[in-house]
Coordinates of C-alpha atoms in Angstrom, one line a residue:
M1 CA 25.9 81.5 32.7
K2 CA 22.6 79.7 32.9
V3 CA 22.1 76.4 31.1
L4 CA 18.6 75.2 30.0
V5 CA 18.2 71.4 29.9
P6 CA 14.9 70.1 28.4
V7 CA 14.0 66.5 29.6
K8 CA 11.3 64.2 28.4
R9 CA 9.3 61.6 30.3
V10 CA 9.3 58.4 28.2
V11 CA 8.6 54.7 28.6
D12 CA 11.6 53.2 30.4
Y13 CA 14.1 51.7 27.9
N14 CA 14.0 48.3 29.7
V15 CA 10.2 47.9 29.1
K16 CA 8.9 46.0 26.1
V17 CA 6.5 48.4 24.4
R18 CA 3.0 47.1 23.5
V19 CA 0.7 48.6 21.0
K20 CA -2.9 49.3 22.0
S21 CA -5.6 46.9 20.8
D22 CA -7.3 49.6 18.8
N23 CA -3.9 50.6 17.1
T24 CA -4.2 54.2 18.2
G25 CA -0.9 54.3 19.9
V26 CA 1.4 52.7 22.5
D27 CA -0.1 51.3 25.8
I28 CA 1.5 53.2 28.7
A29 CA -1.0 52.1 31.4
N30 CA 0.9 50.7 34.4
V31 CA 4.2 51.0 32.6
K32 CA 7.4 52.2 34.2
M33 CA 8.3 55.7 32.9
S34 CA 11.7 57.4 33.2
M35 CA 13.8 60.2 31.8
N36 CA 14.8 59.9 28.2
P37 CA 18.4 58.5 28.3
F38 CA 19.7 61.1 25.9
D39 CA 18.3 63.9 28.1
E40 CA 19.9 62.3 31.1
I41 CA 23.2 62.6 29.4
A42 CA 22.4 66.3 28.7
V43 CA 21.7 66.9 32.4
E44 CA 24.9 65.2 33.4
E45 CA 26.9 67.3 31.0
A46 CA 25.3 70.5 32.3
V47 CA 26.1 69.6 35.9
R48 CA 29.7 68.7 34.9
L49 CA 30.0 72.2 33.3
K50 CA 28.8 73.7 36.5
E51 CA 31.3 71.6 38.5
K52 CA 34.0 73.0 36.3
G53 CA 32.9 76.5 37.1
V54 CA 31.8 77.4 33.6
V55 CA 28.1 77.4 34.4
T56 CA 26.4 79.1 37.4
E57 CA 22.9 77.6 37.2
V58 CA 21.3 74.5 35.6
I59 CA 17.6 74.7 34.8
A60 CA 15.7 71.5 33.9
V61 CA 12.6 71.9 31.8
S62 CA 9.9 69.4 30.9
C63 CA 6.7 69.8 28.8
G64 CA 3.8 67.4 29.4
V65 CA 1.5 65.9 32.0
A66 CA 1.7 66.5 35.7
Q67 CA 3.7 63.2 36.2
C68 CA 6.6 64.9 34.5
Q69 CA 7.4 66.4 37.9
E70 CA 9.0 63.1 38.8
T71 CA 11.3 63.3 35.8
L72 CA 12.3 66.9 36.8
R73 CA 12.9 65.7 40.4
T74 CA 15.3 63.1 39.0
A75 CA 17.1 65.9 37.0
M76 CA 17.4 67.9 40.2
A77 CA 18.8 64.9 42.0
I78 CA 21.5 64.6 39.4
G79 CA 22.4 68.2 40.0
A80 CA 20.0 70.7 38.3
D81 CA 19.4 73.8 40.5
R82 CA 15.7 74.3 39.7
A83 CA 13.0 73.1 37.3
I84 CA 10.2 74.4 35.1
L85 CA 7.2 72.3 34.1
V86 CA 5.0 73.4 31.2
Q87 CA 2.0 71.3 32.1
T88 CA -0.5 70.2 29.5
D89 CA -2.5 67.1 28.7
E90 CA -2.3 67.7 24.9
E91 CA -0.2 65.4 22.8
L92 CA 3.0 67.4 22.3
Q93 CA 4.8 67.1 18.9
P94 CA 8.4 68.4 18.3
L95 CA 7.3 71.7 16.8
A96 CA 5.1 72.5 19.9
V97 CA 7.9 71.6 22.3
A98 CA 10.3 73.7 20.3
K99 CA 7.9 76.7 20.5
L100 CA 7.5 76.2 24.3
L101 CA 11.3 76.1 24.7
K102 CA 11.7 79.2 22.5
A103 CA 9.4 81.0 24.9
L104 CA 11.3 79.8 27.9
F105 CA 14.6 80.8 26.2
D106 CA 13.3 84.3 25.8
K107 CA 12.1 84.4 29.4
E108 CA 15.3 82.9 31.1
Q109 CA 17.9 84.1 28.6
P110 CA 20.3 81.1 29.1
G111 CA 23.8 81.1 27.6
L112 CA 23.4 77.5 26.5
I113 CA 20.7 74.9 25.8
I114 CA 21.7 71.2 26.0
L115 CA 19.2 68.5 25.2
G116 CA 19.1 64.9 24.0
K117 CA 19.5 64.4 20.2
Q118 CA 16.2 62.4 20.2
A119 CA 13.6 60.8 22.5
I120 CA 13.4 57.0 22.5
D121 CA 9.6 56.9 22.2
D122 CA 9.1 58.8 18.9
D123 CA 12.8 58.9 17.6
C124 CA 12.0 62.2 15.9
N125 CA 15.4 63.9 16.3
Q126 CA 13.7 67.3 15.5
T127 CA 13.2 69.4 18.7
G128 CA 16.8 70.7 19.0
Q129 CA 17.0 71.7 15.4
M130 CA 13.6 73.3 15.4
L131 CA 14.4 75.3 18.5
A132 CA 17.7 76.6 17.0
A133 CA 15.8 77.7 13.9
L134 CA 13.0 79.4 15.9
A135 CA 15.4 81.2 18.3
D136 CA 17.9 82.0 15.5
L137 CA 20.7 80.3 17.4
P138 CA 23.8 78.3 16.2
Q139 CA 23.4 74.6 16.7
A140 CA 25.7 71.6 17.1
T141 CA 24.1 68.2 17.0
F142 CA 25.1 64.7 18.1
A143 CA 27.8 66.0 20.5
S144 CA 30.3 63.4 21.8
K145 CA 32.5 66.1 23.5
I146 CA 31.7 69.7 24.7
E147 CA 34.2 72.4 25.9
V148 CA 33.0 75.9 26.8
A149 CA 35.4 78.8 27.1
D150 CA 35.6 82.5 26.1
G151 CA 31.9 82.8 25.0
K152 CA 32.2 79.9 22.6
A153 CA 31.5 76.1 22.7
S154 CA 33.8 73.7 20.9
V155 CA 31.7 70.6 20.1
T156 CA 33.1 67.3 18.7
R157 CA 30.3 65.4 16.9
E158 CA 30.1 62.1 15.3
V159 CA 29.5 62.0 11.5
D160 CA 29.6 59.2 9.0
G161 CA 33.2 59.7 8.1
G162 CA 34.5 60.0 11.7
L163 CA 34.6 63.0 14.0
E164 CA 33.9 66.7 13.2
T165 CA 34.7 69.6 15.6
L166 CA 32.6 72.7 15.4
S167 CA 33.0 76.1 17.2
V168 CA 29.7 77.9 18.0
S169 CA 29.3 81.2 19.6
L170 CA 27.0 81.3 22.7
P171 CA 24.1 81.3 23.2
A172 CA 23.7 78.0 21.2
V173 CA 21.7 74.8 21.1
I174 CA 23.6 71.5 21.6
T175 CA 22.1 68.0 21.3
T176 CA 23.8 65.1 23.0
D177 CA 24.9 61.7 21.7
L178 CA 25.4 58.5 23.7
R179 CA 29.2 58.7 23.9
L180 CA 29.3 62.2 25.5
N181 CA 29.3 60.9 29.1
E182 CA 27.9 58.3 31.5
P183 CA 25.3 59.8 33.8
R184 CA 26.0 59.5 37.5
Y185 CA 24.1 57.2 39.9
V186 CA 21.5 59.2 41.8
T187 CA 22.0 58.8 45.5
L188 CA 19.2 58.9 48.2
P189 CA 20.5 62.1 49.9
N190 CA 20.4 63.9 46.5
I191 CA 16.9 62.6 45.9
M192 CA 15.8 64.0 49.3
K193 CA 17.5 67.4 48.5
A194 CA 15.8 67.5 45.1
K195 CA 12.4 67.5 46.9
K196 CA 13.2 70.9 48.4
K197 CA 14.4 72.5 45.2
Q198 CA 12.3 75.1 43.3
M199 CA 9.9 73.9 40.6
D200 CA 7.7 76.4 38.7
I201 CA 4.6 75.1 36.9
L202 CA 3.4 77.0 33.8
K203 CA 0.7 76.4 31.2
P204 CA 1.3 76.8 27.4
E205 CA -1.1 79.7 27.4
D206 CA 1.1 81.5 30.0
L207 CA 3.8 81.5 27.4
G208 CA 1.5 82.4 24.5
V209 CA 2.1 79.1 22.7
D210 CA -0.5 77.1 20.7
V211 CA 0.4 73.4 21.2
K212 CA -2.3 71.8 19.2
P213 CA -1.0 68.8 17.1
R214 CA -0.2 69.5 13.5
I215 CA 0.2 65.9 12.5
K216 CA -2.4 63.1 13.0
T217 CA -1.3 59.5 13.7
L218 CA -3.5 57.3 11.5
K219 CA -2.4 53.9 12.9
V220 CA 0.3 52.3 15.1
S221 CA 1.2 48.7 14.5
E222 CA 3.9 46.2 15.6
P223 CA 6.4 45.1 13.0
P224 CA 5.7 41.8 11.4
K225 CA 7.0 38.7 13.0
R226 CA 10.3 37.5 11.6
S227 CA 9.9 34.3 9.5
A228 CA 12.1 31.3 10.3
G229 CA 15.3 30.8 8.3
V230 CA 16.1 27.9 6.0
K231 CA 19.2 25.9 5.5
V232 CA 20.6 25.7 1.9
P233 CA 22.7 22.8 0.6
D234 CA 25.3 24.8 -1.3
V235 CA 26.4 28.3 -2.3
A236 CA 24.7 28.1 -5.7
T237 CA 21.3 27.7 -4.0
L238 CA 22.1 30.5 -1.6
V239 CA 22.9 32.9 -4.5
A240 CA 19.7 31.8 -6.3
K241 CA 17.5 32.5 -3.3
L242 CA 19.1 35.9 -2.6
K243 CA 18.6 36.8 -6.3
N244 CA 15.1 35.4 -6.9
E245 CA 13.4 35.3 -3.5
A246 CA 15.0 38.0 -1.4
K247 CA 15.9 40.1 -4.5
V248 CA 18.9 41.7 -2.8
I249 CA 21.4 40.9 -5.5

């Protein structure tokens, strides 16, 4: 069984994000970029399924600029067998990515698609759900445990009231949560091996997909600075301020 694992190149989670001076977006010039942490968890889970003998091939996929090749090499260093880059300089929104992944699903016919529940740059949490709808596949989101057997996946997911376990028939779309696993440390020998693994580069037009943005960003701004706190002499003053100034009670 093949597993398709989409990965996204994002600003590294340790970097303090800065807004451009003209408020058109986030400044990524000379900023460290890395794989989206949720996608890294997805790659790790796919590789673990392969190590268990459930999966035969792990295919990492990325959509975006040429530098996404570095992200795919990282995925292959973790353990992915080969990679596909859909290269474009267009701003890719979740619907466009979902359409590209749907085209790759039709082409590769994987038995499972595992991807991060959201990217830490836009926090959309939409691509997995849109892909499942476009490909007419069952979906299980926010997975904290995955077990695959007998043509089905048992997925434990975190919900407001605790844990929920779903059984979905394959092929299916699964999105990963933080508590699913802890990705392995990538060793130098595996980084060197990843350089020799196959990477196919396609264009959106090769897949017959229009990736033009449907949503326009009007303005990007930093949140307002937090104002300093004040000390109150007694509980009565605190309650009065919460009621009249903060208006939270």
